[in-house]
PDB file of C-alpha atoms in Angstrom:
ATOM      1  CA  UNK A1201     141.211  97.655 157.825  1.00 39.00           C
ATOM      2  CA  UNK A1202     139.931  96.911 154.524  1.00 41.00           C
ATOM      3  CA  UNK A1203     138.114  93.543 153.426  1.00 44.00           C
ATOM      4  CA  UNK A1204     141.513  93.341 151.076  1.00 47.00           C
ATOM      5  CA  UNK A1205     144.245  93.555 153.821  1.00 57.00           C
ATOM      6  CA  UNK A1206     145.736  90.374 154.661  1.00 64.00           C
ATOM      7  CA  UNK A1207     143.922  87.661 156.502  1.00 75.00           C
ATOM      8  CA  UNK A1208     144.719  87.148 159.989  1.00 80.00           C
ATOM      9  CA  UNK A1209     145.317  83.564 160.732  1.00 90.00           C
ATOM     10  CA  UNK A1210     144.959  82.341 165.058  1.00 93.00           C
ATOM     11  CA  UNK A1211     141.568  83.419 165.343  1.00 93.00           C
ATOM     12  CA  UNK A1212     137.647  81.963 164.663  1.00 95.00           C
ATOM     13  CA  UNK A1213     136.898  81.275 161.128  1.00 96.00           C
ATOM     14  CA  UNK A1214     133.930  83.171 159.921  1.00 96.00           C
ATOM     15  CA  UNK A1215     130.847  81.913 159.877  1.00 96.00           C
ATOM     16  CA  UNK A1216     129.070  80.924 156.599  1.00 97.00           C
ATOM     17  CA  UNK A1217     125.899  79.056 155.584  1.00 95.00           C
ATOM     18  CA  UNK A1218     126.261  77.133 152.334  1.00 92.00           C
ATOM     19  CA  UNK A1219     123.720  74.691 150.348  1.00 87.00           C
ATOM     20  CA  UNK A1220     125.211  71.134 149.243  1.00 82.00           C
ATOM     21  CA  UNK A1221     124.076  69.846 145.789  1.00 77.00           C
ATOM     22  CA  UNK A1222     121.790  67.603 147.596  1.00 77.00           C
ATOM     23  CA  UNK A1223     119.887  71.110 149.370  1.00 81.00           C
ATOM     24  CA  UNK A1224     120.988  70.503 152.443  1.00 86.00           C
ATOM     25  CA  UNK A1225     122.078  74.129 154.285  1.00 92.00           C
ATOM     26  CA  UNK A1226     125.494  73.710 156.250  1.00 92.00           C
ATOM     27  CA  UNK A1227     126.931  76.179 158.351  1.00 96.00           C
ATOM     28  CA  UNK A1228     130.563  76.299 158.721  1.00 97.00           C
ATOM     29  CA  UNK A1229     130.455  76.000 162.328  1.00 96.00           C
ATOM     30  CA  UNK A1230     128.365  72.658 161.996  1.00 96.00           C
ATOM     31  CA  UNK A1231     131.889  71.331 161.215  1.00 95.00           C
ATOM     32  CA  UNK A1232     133.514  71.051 164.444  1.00 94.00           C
ATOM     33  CA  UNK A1233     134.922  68.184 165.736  1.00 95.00           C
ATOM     34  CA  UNK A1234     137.396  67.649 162.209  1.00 95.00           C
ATOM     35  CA  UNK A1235     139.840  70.213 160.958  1.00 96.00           C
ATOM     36  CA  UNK A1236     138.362  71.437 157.748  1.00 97.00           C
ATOM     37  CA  UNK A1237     139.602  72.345 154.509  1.00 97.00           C
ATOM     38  CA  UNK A1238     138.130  75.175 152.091  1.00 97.00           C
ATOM     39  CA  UNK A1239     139.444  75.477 148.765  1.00 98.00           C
ATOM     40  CA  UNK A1240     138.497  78.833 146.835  1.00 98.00           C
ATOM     41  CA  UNK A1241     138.071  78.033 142.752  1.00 97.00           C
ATOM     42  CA  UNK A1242     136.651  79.319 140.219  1.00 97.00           C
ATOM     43  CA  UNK A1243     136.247  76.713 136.505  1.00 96.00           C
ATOM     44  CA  UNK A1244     138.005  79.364 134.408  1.00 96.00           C
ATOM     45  CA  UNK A1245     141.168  79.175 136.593  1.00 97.00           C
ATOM     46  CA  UNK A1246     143.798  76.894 135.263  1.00 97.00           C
ATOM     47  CA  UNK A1247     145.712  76.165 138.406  1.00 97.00           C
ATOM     48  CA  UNK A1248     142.203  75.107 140.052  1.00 97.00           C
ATOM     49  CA  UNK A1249     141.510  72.645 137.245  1.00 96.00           C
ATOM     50  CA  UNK A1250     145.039  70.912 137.961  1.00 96.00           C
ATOM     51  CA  UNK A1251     144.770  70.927 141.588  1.00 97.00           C
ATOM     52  CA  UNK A1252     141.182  69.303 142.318  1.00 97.00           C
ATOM     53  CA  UNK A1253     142.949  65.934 141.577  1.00 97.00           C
ATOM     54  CA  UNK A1254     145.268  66.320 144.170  1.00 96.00           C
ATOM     55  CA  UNK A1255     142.614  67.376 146.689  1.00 97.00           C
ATOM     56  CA  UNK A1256     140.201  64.327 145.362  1.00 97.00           C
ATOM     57  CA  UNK A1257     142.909  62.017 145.806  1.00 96.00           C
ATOM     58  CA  UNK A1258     143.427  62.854 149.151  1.00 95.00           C
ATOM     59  CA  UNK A1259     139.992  63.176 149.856  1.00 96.00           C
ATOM     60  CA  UNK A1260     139.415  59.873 149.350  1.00 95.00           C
ATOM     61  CA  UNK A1261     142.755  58.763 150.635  1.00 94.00           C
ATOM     62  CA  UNK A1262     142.118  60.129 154.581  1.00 93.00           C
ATOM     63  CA  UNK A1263     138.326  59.760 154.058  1.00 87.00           C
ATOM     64  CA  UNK A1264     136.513  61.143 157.173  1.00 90.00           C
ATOM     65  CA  UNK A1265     139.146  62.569 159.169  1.00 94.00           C
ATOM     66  CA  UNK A1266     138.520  65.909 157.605  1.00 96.00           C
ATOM     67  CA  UNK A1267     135.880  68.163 155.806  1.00 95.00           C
ATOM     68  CA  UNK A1268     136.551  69.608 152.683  1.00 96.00           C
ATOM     69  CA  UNK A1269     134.460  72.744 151.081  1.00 96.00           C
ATOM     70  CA  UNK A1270     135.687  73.483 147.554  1.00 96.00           C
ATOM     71  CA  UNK A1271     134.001  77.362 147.593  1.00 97.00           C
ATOM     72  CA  UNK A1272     133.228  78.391 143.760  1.00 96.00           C
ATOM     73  CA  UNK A1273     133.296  82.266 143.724  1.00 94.00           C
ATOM     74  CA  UNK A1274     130.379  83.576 141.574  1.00 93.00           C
ATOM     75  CA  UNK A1275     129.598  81.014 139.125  1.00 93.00           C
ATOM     76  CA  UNK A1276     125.909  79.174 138.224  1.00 91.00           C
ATOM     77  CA  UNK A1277     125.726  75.639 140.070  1.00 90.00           C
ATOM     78  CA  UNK A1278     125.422  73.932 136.945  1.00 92.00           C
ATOM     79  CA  UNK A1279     128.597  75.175 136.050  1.00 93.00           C
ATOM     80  CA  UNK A1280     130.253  74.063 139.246  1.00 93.00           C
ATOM     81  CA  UNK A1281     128.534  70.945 138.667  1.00 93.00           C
ATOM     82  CA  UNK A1282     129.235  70.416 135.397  1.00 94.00           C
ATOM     83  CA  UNK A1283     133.235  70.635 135.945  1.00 95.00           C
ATOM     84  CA  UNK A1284     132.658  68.446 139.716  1.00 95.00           C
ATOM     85  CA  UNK A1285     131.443  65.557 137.576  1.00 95.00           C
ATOM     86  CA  UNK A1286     134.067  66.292 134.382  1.00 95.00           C
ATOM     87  CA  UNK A1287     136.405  65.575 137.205  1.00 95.00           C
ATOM     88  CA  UNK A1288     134.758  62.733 138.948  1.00 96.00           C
ATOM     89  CA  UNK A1289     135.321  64.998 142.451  1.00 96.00           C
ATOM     90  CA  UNK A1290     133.372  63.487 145.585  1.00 95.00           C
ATOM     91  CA  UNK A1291     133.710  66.310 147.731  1.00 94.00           C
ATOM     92  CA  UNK A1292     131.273  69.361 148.171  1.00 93.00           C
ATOM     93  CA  UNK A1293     131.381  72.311 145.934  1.00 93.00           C
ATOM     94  CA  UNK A1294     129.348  75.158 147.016  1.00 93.00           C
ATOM     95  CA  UNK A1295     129.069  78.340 145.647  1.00 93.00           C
ATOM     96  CA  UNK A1296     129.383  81.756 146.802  1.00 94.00           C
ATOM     97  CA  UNK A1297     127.318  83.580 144.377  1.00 91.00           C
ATOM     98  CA  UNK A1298     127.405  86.834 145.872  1.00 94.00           C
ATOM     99  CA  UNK A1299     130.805  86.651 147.164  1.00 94.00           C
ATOM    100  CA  UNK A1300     130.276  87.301 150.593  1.00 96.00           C
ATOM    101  CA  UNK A1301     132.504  84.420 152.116  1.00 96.00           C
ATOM    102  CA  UNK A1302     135.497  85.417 149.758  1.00 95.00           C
ATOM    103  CA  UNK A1303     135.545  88.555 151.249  1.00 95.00           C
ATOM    104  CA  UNK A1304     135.134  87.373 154.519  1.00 95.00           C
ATOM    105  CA  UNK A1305     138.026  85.600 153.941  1.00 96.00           C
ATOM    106  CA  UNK A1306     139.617  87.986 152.076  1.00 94.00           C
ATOM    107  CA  UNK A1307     140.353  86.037 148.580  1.00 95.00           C
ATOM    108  CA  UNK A1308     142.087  87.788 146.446  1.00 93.00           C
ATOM    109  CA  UNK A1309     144.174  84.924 144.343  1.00 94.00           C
ATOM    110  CA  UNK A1310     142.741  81.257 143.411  1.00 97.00           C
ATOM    111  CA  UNK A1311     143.041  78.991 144.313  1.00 97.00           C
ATOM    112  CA  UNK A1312     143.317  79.759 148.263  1.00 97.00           C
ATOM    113  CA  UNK A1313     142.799  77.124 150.461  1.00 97.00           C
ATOM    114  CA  UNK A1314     142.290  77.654 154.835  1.00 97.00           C
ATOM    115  CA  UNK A1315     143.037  74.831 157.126  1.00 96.00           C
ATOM    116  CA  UNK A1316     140.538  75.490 160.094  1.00 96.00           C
ATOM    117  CA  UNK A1317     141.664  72.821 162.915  1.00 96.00           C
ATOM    118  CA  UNK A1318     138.706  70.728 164.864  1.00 96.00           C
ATOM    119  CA  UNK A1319     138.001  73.797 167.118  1.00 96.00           C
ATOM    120  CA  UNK A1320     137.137  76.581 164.375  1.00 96.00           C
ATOM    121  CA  UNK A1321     140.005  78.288 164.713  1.00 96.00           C
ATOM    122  CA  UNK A1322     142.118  79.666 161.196  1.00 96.00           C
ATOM    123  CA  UNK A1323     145.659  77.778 161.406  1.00 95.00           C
ATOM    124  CA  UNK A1324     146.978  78.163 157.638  1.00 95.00           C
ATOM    125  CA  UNK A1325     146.418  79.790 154.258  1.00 94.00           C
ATOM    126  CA  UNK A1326     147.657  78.919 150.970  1.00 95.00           C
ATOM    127  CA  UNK A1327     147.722  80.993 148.044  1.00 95.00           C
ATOM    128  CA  UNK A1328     148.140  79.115 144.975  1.00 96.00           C
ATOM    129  CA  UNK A1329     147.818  74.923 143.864  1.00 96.00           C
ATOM    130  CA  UNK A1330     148.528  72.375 146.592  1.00 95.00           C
ATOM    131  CA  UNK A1331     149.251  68.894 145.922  1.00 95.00           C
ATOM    132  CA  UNK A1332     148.615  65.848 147.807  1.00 93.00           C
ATOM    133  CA  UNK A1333     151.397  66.155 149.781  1.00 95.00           C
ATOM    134  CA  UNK A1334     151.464  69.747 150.903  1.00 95.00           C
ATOM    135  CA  UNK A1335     147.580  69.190 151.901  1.00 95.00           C
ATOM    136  CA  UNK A1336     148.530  66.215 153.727  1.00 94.00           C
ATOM    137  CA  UNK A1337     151.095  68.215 155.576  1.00 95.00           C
ATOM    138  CA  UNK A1338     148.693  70.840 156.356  1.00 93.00           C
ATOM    139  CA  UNK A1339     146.300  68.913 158.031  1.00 94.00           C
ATOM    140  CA  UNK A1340     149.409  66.676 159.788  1.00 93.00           C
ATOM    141  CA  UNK A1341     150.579  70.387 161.442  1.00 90.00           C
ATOM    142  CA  UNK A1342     146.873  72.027 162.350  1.00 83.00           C
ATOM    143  CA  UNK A1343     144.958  68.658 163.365  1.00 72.00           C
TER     144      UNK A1343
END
């Protein structure tokens, strides 16, 4: 088993410590209690750029009744930052400098976005852009 085999879905997220722009230190499993969303993206990928729209609007949209940790894979903060407030995005971007959670996760295309349901347990993956609607169904079939 390689950290680039396929991800198995069923089974406890892994674990990861991140910092919010404010500072504050969250650890994935700090989350419980709401299924949560993280969305691996990088600024230079084009599909990213034309899906954190759709995630903002629904963000907004179902406010509170999930978490969502858009996971920037190797970039400065200020870049991250930079692009969050280009796109007027509300939700936490974080960055994985090192790129120890993609590979936990085994990222290998971006965007990829994990549903993790209330109880820290992997239900989907999705390689590729998601729209409102497909996120919205996500959620609907892992909350």
């Amino acid at each position: 088993d390689g950290p680039r085999d396929a991800f198995v879905l069923d089974e406890q997220a892994p674990d990861f410590t991140v910092t919010y722009a404010d500072g504050r230190q969250v650890r994935l499993s700090e989350l419980r209690g709401v299924p949560v969303v993280l969305n691996f993206w990088a600024t230079w990928c084009t599909p990213c750029k034309a899906e954190m729209p759709e995630l903002q609007a629904h963000y907004s949209a179902a406010a509170g009744s999930f978490e969502l940790l858009a996971i920037n894979m190797r970039e400065a903060p200020t870049v991250a930052a930079a692009f969050g407030a280009e796109l007027g995005l509300t939700f936490p971007l974080v960055i994985d400098l090192d790129g120890a959670i993609s590979d936990s996760y085994r990222v290998t295309v971006l965007p990829t976005t994990y549903v993790i349901d209330a109880a820290g347990i992997v239900r989907a993956q999705h390689l590729g852009p998601l729209d409102q609607m497909q996120l919205r169904e996500l959620l609907a079939a892992h909350s």
